[in-house]
Short mmCIF file of C-alpha atoms and ligand atoms in Angstrom, two decimals:
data_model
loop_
_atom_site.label_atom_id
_atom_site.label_comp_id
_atom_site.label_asym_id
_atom_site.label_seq_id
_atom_site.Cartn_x
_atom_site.Cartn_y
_atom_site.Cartn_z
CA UNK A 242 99.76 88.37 109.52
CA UNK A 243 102.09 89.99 112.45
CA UNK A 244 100.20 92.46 114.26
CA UNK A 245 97.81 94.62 112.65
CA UNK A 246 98.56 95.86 108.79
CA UNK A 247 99.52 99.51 108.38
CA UNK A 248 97.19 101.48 106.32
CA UNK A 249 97.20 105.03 104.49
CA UNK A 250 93.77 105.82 103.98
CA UNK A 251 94.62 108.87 101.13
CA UNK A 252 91.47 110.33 100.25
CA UNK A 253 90.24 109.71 103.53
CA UNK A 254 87.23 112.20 104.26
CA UNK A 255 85.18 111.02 101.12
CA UNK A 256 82.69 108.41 100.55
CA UNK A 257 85.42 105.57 100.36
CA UNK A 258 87.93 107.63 102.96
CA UNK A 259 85.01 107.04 105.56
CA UNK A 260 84.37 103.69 105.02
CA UNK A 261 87.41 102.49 104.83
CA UNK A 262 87.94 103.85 108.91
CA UNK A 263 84.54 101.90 109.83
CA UNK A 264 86.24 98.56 107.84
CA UNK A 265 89.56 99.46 110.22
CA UNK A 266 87.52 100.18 113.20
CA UNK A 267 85.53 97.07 112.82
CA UNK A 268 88.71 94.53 112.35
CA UNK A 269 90.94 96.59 114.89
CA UNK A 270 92.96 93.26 115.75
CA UNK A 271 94.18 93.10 111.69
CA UNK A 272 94.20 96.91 110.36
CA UNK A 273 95.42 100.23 112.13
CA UNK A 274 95.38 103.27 110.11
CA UNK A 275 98.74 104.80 110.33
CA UNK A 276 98.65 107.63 107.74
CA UNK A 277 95.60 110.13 106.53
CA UNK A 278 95.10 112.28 104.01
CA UNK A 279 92.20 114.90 102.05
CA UNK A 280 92.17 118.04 100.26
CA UNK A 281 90.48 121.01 102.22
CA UNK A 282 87.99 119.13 104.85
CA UNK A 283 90.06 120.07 107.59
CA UNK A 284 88.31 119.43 110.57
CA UNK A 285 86.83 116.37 109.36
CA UNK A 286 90.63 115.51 108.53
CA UNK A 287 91.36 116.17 112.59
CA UNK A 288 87.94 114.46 113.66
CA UNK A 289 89.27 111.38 112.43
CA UNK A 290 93.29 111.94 113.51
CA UNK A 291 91.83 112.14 116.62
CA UNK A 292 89.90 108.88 116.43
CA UNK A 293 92.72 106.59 115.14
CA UNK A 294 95.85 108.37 116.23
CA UNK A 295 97.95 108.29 112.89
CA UNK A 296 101.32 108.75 112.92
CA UNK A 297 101.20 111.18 110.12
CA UNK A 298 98.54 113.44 107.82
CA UNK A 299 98.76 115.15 104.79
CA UNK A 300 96.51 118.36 103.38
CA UNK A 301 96.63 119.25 100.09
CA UNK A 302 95.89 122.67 100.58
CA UNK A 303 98.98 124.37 101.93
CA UNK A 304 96.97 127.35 103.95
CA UNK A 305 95.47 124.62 106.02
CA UNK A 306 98.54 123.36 107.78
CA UNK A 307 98.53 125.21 110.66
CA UNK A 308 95.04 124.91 111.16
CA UNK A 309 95.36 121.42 111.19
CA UNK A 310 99.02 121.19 112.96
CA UNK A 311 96.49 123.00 115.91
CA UNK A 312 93.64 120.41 115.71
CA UNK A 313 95.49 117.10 115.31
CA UNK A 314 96.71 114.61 118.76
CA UNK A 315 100.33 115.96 119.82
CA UNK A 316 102.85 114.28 117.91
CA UNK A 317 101.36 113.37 114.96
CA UNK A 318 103.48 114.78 112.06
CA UNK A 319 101.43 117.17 109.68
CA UNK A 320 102.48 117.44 105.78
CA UNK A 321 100.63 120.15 103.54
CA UNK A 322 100.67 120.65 100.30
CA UNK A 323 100.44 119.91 96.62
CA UNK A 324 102.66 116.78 97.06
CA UNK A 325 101.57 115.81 100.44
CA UNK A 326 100.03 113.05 99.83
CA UNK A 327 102.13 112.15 97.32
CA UNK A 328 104.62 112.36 99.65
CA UNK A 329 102.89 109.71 102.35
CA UNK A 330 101.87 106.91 99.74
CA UNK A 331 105.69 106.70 98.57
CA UNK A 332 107.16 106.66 102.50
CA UNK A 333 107.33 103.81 104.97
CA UNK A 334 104.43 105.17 106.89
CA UNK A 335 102.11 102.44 105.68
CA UNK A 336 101.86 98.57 104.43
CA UNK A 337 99.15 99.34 102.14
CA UNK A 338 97.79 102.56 100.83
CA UNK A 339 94.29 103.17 100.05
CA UNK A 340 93.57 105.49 97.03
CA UNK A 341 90.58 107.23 97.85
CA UNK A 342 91.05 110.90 96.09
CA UNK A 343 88.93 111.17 93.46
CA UNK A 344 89.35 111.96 89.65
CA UNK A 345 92.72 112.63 87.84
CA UNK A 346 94.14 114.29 91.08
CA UNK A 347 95.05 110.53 92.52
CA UNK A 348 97.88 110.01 89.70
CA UNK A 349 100.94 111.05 92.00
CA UNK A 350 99.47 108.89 95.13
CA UNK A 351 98.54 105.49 92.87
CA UNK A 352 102.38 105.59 91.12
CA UNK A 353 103.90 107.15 94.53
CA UNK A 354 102.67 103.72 96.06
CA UNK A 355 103.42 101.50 93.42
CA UNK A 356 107.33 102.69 92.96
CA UNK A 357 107.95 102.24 96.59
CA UNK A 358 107.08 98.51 96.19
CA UNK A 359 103.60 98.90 98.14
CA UNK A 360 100.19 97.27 98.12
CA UNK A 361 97.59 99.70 96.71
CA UNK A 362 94.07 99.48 97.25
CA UNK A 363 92.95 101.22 93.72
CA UNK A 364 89.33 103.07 94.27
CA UNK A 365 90.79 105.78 92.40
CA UNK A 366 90.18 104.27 88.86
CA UNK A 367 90.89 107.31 86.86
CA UNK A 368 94.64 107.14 87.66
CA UNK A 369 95.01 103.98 85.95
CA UNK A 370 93.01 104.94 83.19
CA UNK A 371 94.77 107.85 82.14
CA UNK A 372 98.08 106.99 83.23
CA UNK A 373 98.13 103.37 82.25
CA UNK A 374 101.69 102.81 80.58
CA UNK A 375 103.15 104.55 83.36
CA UNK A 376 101.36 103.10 86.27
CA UNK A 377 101.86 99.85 84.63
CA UNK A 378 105.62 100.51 84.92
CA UNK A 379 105.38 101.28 88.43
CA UNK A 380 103.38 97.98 89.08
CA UNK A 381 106.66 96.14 87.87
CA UNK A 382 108.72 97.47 91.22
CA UNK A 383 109.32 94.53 93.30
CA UNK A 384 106.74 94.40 96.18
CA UNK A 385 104.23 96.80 94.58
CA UNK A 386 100.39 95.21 93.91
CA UNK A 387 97.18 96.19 92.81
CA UNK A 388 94.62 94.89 94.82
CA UNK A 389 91.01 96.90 93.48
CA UNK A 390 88.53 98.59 95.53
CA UNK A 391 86.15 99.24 92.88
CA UNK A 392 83.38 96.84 93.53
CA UNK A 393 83.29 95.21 89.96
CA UNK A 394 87.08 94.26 89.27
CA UNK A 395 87.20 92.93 93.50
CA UNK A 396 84.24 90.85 92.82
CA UNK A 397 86.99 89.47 89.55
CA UNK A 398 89.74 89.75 91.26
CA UNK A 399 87.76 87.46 93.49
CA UNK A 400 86.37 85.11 90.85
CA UNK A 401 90.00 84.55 89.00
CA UNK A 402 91.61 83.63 92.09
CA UNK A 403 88.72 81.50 93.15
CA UNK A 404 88.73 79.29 90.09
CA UNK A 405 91.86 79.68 88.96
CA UNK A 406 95.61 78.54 90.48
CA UNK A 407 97.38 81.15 87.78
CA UNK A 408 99.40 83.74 90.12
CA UNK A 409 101.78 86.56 88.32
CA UNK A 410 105.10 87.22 90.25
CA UNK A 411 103.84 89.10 92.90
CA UNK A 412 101.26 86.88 94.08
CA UNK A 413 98.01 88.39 92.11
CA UNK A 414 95.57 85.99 90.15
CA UNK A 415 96.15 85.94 86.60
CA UNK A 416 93.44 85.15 84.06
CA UNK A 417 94.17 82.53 82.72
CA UNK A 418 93.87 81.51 78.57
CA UNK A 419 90.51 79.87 79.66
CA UNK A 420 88.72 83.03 80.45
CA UNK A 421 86.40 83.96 77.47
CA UNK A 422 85.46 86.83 78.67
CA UNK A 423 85.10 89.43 82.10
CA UNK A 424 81.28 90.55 82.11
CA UNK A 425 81.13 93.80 84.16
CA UNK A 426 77.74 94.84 85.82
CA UNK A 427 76.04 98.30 85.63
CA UNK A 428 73.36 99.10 87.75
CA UNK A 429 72.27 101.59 84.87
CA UNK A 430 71.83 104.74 87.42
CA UNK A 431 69.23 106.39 88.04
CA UNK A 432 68.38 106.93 84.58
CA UNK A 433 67.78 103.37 83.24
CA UNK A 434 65.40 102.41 80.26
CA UNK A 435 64.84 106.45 79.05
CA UNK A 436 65.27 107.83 76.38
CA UNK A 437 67.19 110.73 74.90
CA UNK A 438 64.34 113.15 74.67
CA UNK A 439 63.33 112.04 78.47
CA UNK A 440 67.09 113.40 79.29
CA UNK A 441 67.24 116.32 77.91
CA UNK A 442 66.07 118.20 80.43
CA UNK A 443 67.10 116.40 83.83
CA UNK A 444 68.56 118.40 87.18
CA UNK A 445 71.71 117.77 88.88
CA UNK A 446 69.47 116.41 91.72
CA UNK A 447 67.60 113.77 89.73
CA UNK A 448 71.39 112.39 88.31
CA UNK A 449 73.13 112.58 91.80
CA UNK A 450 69.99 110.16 93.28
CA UNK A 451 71.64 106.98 92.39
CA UNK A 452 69.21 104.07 93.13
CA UNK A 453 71.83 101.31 94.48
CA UNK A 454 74.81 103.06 95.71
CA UNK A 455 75.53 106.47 97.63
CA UNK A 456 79.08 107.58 96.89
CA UNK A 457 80.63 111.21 95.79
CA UNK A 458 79.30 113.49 93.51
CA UNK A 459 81.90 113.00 90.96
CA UNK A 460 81.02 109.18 90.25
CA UNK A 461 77.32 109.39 90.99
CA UNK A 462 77.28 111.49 87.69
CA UNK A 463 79.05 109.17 85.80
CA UNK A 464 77.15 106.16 86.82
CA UNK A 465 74.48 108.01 85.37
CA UNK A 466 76.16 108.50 82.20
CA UNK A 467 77.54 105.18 82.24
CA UNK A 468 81.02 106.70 81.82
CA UNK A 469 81.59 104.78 85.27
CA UNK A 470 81.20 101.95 83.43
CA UNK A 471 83.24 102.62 80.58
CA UNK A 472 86.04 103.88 83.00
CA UNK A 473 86.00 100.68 84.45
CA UNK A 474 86.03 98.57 81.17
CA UNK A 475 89.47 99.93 80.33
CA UNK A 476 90.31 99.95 84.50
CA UNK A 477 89.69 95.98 84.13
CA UNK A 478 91.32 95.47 80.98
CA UNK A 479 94.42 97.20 82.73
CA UNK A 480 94.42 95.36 85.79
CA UNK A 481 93.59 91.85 84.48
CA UNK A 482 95.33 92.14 81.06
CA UNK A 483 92.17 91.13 79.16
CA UNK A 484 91.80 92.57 75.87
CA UNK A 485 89.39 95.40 75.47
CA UNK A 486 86.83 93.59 73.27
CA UNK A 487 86.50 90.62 75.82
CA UNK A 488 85.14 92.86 78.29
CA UNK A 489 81.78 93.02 78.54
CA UNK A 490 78.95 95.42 80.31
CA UNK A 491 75.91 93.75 81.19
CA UNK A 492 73.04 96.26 82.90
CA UNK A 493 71.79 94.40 86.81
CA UNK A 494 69.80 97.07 88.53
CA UNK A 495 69.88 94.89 91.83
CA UNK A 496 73.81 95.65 91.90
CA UNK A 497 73.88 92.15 94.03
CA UNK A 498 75.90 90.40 90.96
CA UNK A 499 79.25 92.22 91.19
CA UNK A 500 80.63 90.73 88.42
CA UNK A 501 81.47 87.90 86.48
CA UNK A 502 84.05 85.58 84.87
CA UNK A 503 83.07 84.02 82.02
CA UNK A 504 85.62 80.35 81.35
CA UNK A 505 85.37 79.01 77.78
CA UNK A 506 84.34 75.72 78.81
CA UNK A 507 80.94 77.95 79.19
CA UNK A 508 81.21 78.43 83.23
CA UNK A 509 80.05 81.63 84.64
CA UNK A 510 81.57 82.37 88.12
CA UNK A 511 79.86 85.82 89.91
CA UNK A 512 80.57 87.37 93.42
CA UNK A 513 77.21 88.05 94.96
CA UNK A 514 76.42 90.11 97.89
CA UNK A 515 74.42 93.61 98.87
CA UNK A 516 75.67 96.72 97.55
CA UNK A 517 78.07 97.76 100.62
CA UNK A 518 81.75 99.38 99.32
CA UNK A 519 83.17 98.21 102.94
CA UNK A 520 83.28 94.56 101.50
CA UNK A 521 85.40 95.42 98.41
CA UNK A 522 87.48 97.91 100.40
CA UNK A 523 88.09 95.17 103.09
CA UNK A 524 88.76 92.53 100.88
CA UNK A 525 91.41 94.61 99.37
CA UNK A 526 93.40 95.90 102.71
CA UNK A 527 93.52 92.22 103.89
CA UNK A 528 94.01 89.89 100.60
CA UNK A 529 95.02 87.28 100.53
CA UNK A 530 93.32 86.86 103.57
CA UNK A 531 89.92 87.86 104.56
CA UNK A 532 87.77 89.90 107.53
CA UNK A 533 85.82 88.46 109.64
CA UNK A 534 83.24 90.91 109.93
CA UNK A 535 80.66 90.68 107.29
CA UNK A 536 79.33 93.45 105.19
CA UNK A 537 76.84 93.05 102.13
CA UNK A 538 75.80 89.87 103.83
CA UNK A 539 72.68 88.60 101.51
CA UNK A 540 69.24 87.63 103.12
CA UNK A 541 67.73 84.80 100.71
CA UNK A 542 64.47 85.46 102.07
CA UNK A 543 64.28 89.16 100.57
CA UNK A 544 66.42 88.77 97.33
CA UNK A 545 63.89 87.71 94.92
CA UNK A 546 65.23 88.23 91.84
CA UNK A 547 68.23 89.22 90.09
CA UNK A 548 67.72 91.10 86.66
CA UNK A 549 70.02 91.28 83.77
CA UNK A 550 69.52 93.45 80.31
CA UNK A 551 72.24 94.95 77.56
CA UNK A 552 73.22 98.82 77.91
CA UNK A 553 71.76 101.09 75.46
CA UNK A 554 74.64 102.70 73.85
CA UNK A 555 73.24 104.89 71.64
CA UNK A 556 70.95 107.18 74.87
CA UNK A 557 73.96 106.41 77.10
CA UNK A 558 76.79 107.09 74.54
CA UNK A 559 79.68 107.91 77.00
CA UNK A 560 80.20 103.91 77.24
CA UNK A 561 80.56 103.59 73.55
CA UNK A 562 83.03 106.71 73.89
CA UNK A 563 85.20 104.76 76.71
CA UNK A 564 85.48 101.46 74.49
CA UNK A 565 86.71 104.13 71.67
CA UNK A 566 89.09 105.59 73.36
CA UNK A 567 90.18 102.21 75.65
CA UNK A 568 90.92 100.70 71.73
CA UNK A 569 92.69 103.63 70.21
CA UNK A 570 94.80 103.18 73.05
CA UNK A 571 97.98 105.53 73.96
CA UNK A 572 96.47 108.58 75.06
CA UNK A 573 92.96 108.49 74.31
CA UNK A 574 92.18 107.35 78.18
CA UNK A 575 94.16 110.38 79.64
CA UNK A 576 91.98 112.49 76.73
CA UNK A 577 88.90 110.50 77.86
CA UNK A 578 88.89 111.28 81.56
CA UNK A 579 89.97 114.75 81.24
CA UNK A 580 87.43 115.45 78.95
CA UNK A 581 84.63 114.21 81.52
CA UNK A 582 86.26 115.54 84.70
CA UNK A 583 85.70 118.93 82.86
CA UNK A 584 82.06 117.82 81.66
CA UNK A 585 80.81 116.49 85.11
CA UNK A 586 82.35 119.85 86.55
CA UNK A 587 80.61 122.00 84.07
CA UNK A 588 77.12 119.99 84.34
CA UNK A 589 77.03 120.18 88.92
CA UNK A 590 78.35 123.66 87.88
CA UNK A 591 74.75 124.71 86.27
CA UNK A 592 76.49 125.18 82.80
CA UNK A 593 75.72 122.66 80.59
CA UNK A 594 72.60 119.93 80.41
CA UNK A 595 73.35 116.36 81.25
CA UNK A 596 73.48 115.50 77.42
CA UNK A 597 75.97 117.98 76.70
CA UNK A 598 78.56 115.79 78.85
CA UNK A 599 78.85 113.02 76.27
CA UNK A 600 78.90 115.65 73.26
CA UNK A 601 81.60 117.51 75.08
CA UNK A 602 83.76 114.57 75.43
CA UNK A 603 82.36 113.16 71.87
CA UNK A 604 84.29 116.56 70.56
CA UNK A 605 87.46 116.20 72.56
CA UNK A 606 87.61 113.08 71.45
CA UNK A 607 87.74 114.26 67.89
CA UNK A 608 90.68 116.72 68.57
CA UNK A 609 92.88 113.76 70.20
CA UNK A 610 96.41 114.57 69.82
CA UNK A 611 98.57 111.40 69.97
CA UNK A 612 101.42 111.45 72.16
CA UNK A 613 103.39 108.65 73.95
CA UNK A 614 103.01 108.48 77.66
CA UNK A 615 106.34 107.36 79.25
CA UNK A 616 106.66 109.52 82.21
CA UNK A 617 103.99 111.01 84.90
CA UNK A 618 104.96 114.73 83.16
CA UNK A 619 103.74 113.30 79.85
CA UNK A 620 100.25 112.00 81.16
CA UNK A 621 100.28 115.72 83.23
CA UNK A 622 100.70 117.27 79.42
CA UNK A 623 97.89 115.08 77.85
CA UNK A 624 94.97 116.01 80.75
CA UNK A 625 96.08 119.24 80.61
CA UNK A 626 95.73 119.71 76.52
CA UNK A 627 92.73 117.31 76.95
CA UNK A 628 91.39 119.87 79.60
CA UNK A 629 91.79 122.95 77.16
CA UNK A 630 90.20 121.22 74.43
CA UNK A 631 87.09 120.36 77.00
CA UNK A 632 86.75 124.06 78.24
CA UNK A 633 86.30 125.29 75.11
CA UNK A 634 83.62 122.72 74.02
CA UNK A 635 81.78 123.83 77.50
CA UNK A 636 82.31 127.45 76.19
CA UNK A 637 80.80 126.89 73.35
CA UNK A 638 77.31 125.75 74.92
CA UNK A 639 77.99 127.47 78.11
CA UNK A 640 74.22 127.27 79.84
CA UNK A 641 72.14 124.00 80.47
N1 NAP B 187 82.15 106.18 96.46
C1 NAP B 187 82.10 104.95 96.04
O1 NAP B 187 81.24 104.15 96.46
C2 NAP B 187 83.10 104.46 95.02
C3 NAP B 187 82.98 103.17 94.50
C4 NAP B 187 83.95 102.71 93.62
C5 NAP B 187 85.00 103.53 93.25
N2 NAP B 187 85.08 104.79 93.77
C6 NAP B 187 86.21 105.64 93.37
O2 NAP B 187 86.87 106.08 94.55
C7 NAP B 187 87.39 107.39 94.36
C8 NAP B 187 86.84 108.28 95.46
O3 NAP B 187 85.44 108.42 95.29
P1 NAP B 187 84.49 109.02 96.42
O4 NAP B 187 83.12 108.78 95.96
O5 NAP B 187 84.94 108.51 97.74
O6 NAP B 187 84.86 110.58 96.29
P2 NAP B 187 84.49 111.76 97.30
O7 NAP B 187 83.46 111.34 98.27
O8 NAP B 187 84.24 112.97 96.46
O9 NAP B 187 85.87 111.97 98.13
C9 NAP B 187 87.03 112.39 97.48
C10 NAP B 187 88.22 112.43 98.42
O10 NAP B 187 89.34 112.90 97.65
C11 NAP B 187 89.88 114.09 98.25
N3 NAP B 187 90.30 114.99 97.19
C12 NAP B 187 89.53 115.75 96.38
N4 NAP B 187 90.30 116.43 95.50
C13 NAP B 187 91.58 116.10 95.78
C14 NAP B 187 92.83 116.50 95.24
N5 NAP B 187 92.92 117.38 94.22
N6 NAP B 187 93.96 115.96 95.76
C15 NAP B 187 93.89 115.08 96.80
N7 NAP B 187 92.71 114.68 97.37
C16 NAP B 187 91.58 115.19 96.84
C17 NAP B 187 88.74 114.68 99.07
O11 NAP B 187 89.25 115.51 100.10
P3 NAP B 187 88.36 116.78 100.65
O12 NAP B 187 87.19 116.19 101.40
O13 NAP B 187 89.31 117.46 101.54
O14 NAP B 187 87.96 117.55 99.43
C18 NAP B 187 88.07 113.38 99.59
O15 NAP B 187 88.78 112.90 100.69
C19 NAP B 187 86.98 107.82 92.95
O16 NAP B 187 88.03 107.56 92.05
C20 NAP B 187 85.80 106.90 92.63
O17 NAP B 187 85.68 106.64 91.25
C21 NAP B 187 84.17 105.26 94.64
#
């Protein structure tokens, strides 16, 4: 590499966002961050312009640019709005943009970066999911890669290329025939081994106290639903063109075992190390190279054992829900994720029980209205009648 790599940390003043600054600040000699961008933590926003001197940020709220235009270094150009950051992942201000906003809002940012031919770091899981076709166009622009973030399909990502010479056209590992199957971990969340009854009743505290991992709000809930996991089912079917079926959730409460590759000759090949999101978000600004500086490093001498057990689909049904959707394909993802951005909202909202988050997207699911998804307006039109279809299934039980 010539000189540090550029990077656009989008999403930048979340869990991932601040991470992915220490990962630059600890490998200064091979990252700089040239671009950031959030939604409304403004001064958080300028904190951080003022630690790594970007050449440009972006605010998605528009009555917070000159508030921030006073708080950021001289110089540095300031871009609000709804397309701000839209606006950054699709200009030369960066070598590889990291998509860190979280939930459906990341759409314009992950096929912004991909149609200008760039590397994208993809934390932002939902955008693929609901706009697959049409992200999966913009992957075909010469130049533009996915490289994951998400712990799980890094640690394959990692195991393909490991064992496997296969490389598409733009340099990324491709599965070969061999693989029988992907086997995706869970740590189960915070909720593991109860039952229904037991769940009927827990607080938006209890299900945002995830035992392994401490991210945002948004995902902590759904890695207690398991709808994490069933994002990220279709997310690796969509990145490493495995059919649905032949991805596989296994439950690992230890979340050391990151995920697997299963080869049909019978091998199993697993990335191990502690849960720490600044390995996966390093590996993917510097692939095909890698940091020096370790994160998630594993002390033998403490890890005694490593547990494995099968999810229960029928207390945590939002899983069963994602494989649904992920095989009736076409819009049923973009349905899918709308359907439990509204949930997840209504549940931290105080106005419906944790249950009620898998019914609501149980009866969304029933009202799916088929459309094909060619362009980013049509995936826009499928949330948003997805989204209607969810608020009135939270009216309809409005109260935990
Ligand atoms: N956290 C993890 O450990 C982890 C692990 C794997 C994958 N992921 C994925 O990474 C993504 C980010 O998760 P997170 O936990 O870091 O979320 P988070 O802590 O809630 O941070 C979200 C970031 O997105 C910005 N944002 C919120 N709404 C936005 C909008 N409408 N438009 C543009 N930006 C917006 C926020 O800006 P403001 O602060 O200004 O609101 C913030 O910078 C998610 O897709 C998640 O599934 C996270």
């Amino acid at each position: 590499m010539s000189g540090p790599r550029r990077v656009a940390v989008l999403g930048s003043t979340g869990s991932i966002g601040t991470q992915a600054l220490d990962v630059v600040r600890a490998a200064p000699d091979r990252l700089r961050v040239s671009a950031l961008g959030a939604m409304r933590s403004v001064r958080l926003l300028a904190e951080q312009a003022a630690q790594v001197r970007p050449e440009a940020v972006a605010i998605g709220e528009e009555r917070l640019a000159r508030e921030l235009e006073g708080l950021v270094p001289r110089g540095t150009e300031v871009l609000a709005g709804p397309g701000a950051l839209e606006e950054l992942a699709g200009s030369g201000a960066a070598d590889v943009v990291l998509n860190a906003v979280v939930g459906f809002a990341g759409l314009p940012v992950t096929v912004a970066a991909l149609r200008a031919g760039r590397r994208l770091a993809l934390a932002n899981k939902e955008s693929l999911v609901a706009g697959a076709p049409v992200v999966q166009a913009a992957r075909k622009t010469p130049g533009a890669e996915i490289v994951p973030v998400d712990s799980e399909h890094c640690a394959i990502h990692q195991c393909i290329g490991a064992t496997s010479s296969a490389r598409a056209g733009d340099g990324r590992p491709l599965p070969p025939p061999s693989v029988r199957r992907l086997v995706v971990t869970a740590s189960g969340g915070p909720f593991r081994g109860r039952t229904r009854r037991e769940l009927a009743s827990v607080t938006v505290e209890e299900a945002l106290a995830h035992p392994t991992w401490k991210m945002g709000p948004k995902i902590t809930i759904d890695s207690s639903t398991l709808m994490n996991k069933g994002l990220e089912v279709i997310e690796a079917h969509e990145l490493f063109g495995v059919e649905l079926d032949r991805v596989e959730v296994v439950v690992h409460p230890q979340s050391v075992v990151h995920s697997m590759v299963e080869w049909r000759d019978g091998a199993t090949v697993a990335q191990l190390s502690l849960p720490d999101m600044r390995l996966p978000i390093g590996y993917a600004l510097s692939w095909p190279e890698r940091l020096d500086v370790p994160f998630g490093t594993i002390d033998w001498s403490k890890l005694s054992r490593l547990e494995f057990s099968m999810p229960d689909l029928e207390t945590f049904s939002c899983l069963r829900l994602a494989y649904d959707a992920g095989r009736a394909g076409g819009c049923a993802p973009a349905w899918l994720n709308a359907a439990n951005e509204v949930a997840v909202a209504a549940f931290l909202e105080g106005r419906i029980g944790w249950l009620a988050i898998a019914d609501v997207v149980a009866e969304v699911l029933e009202e799916i209205e088929q459309t094909t998804l060619l362009e980013v307006d049509d995936v826009l039109a499928a949330d948003a009648a997805a989204r209607r279809s969810a608020e009135k299934a939270v009216g309809r039980r409005d109260g935990p």
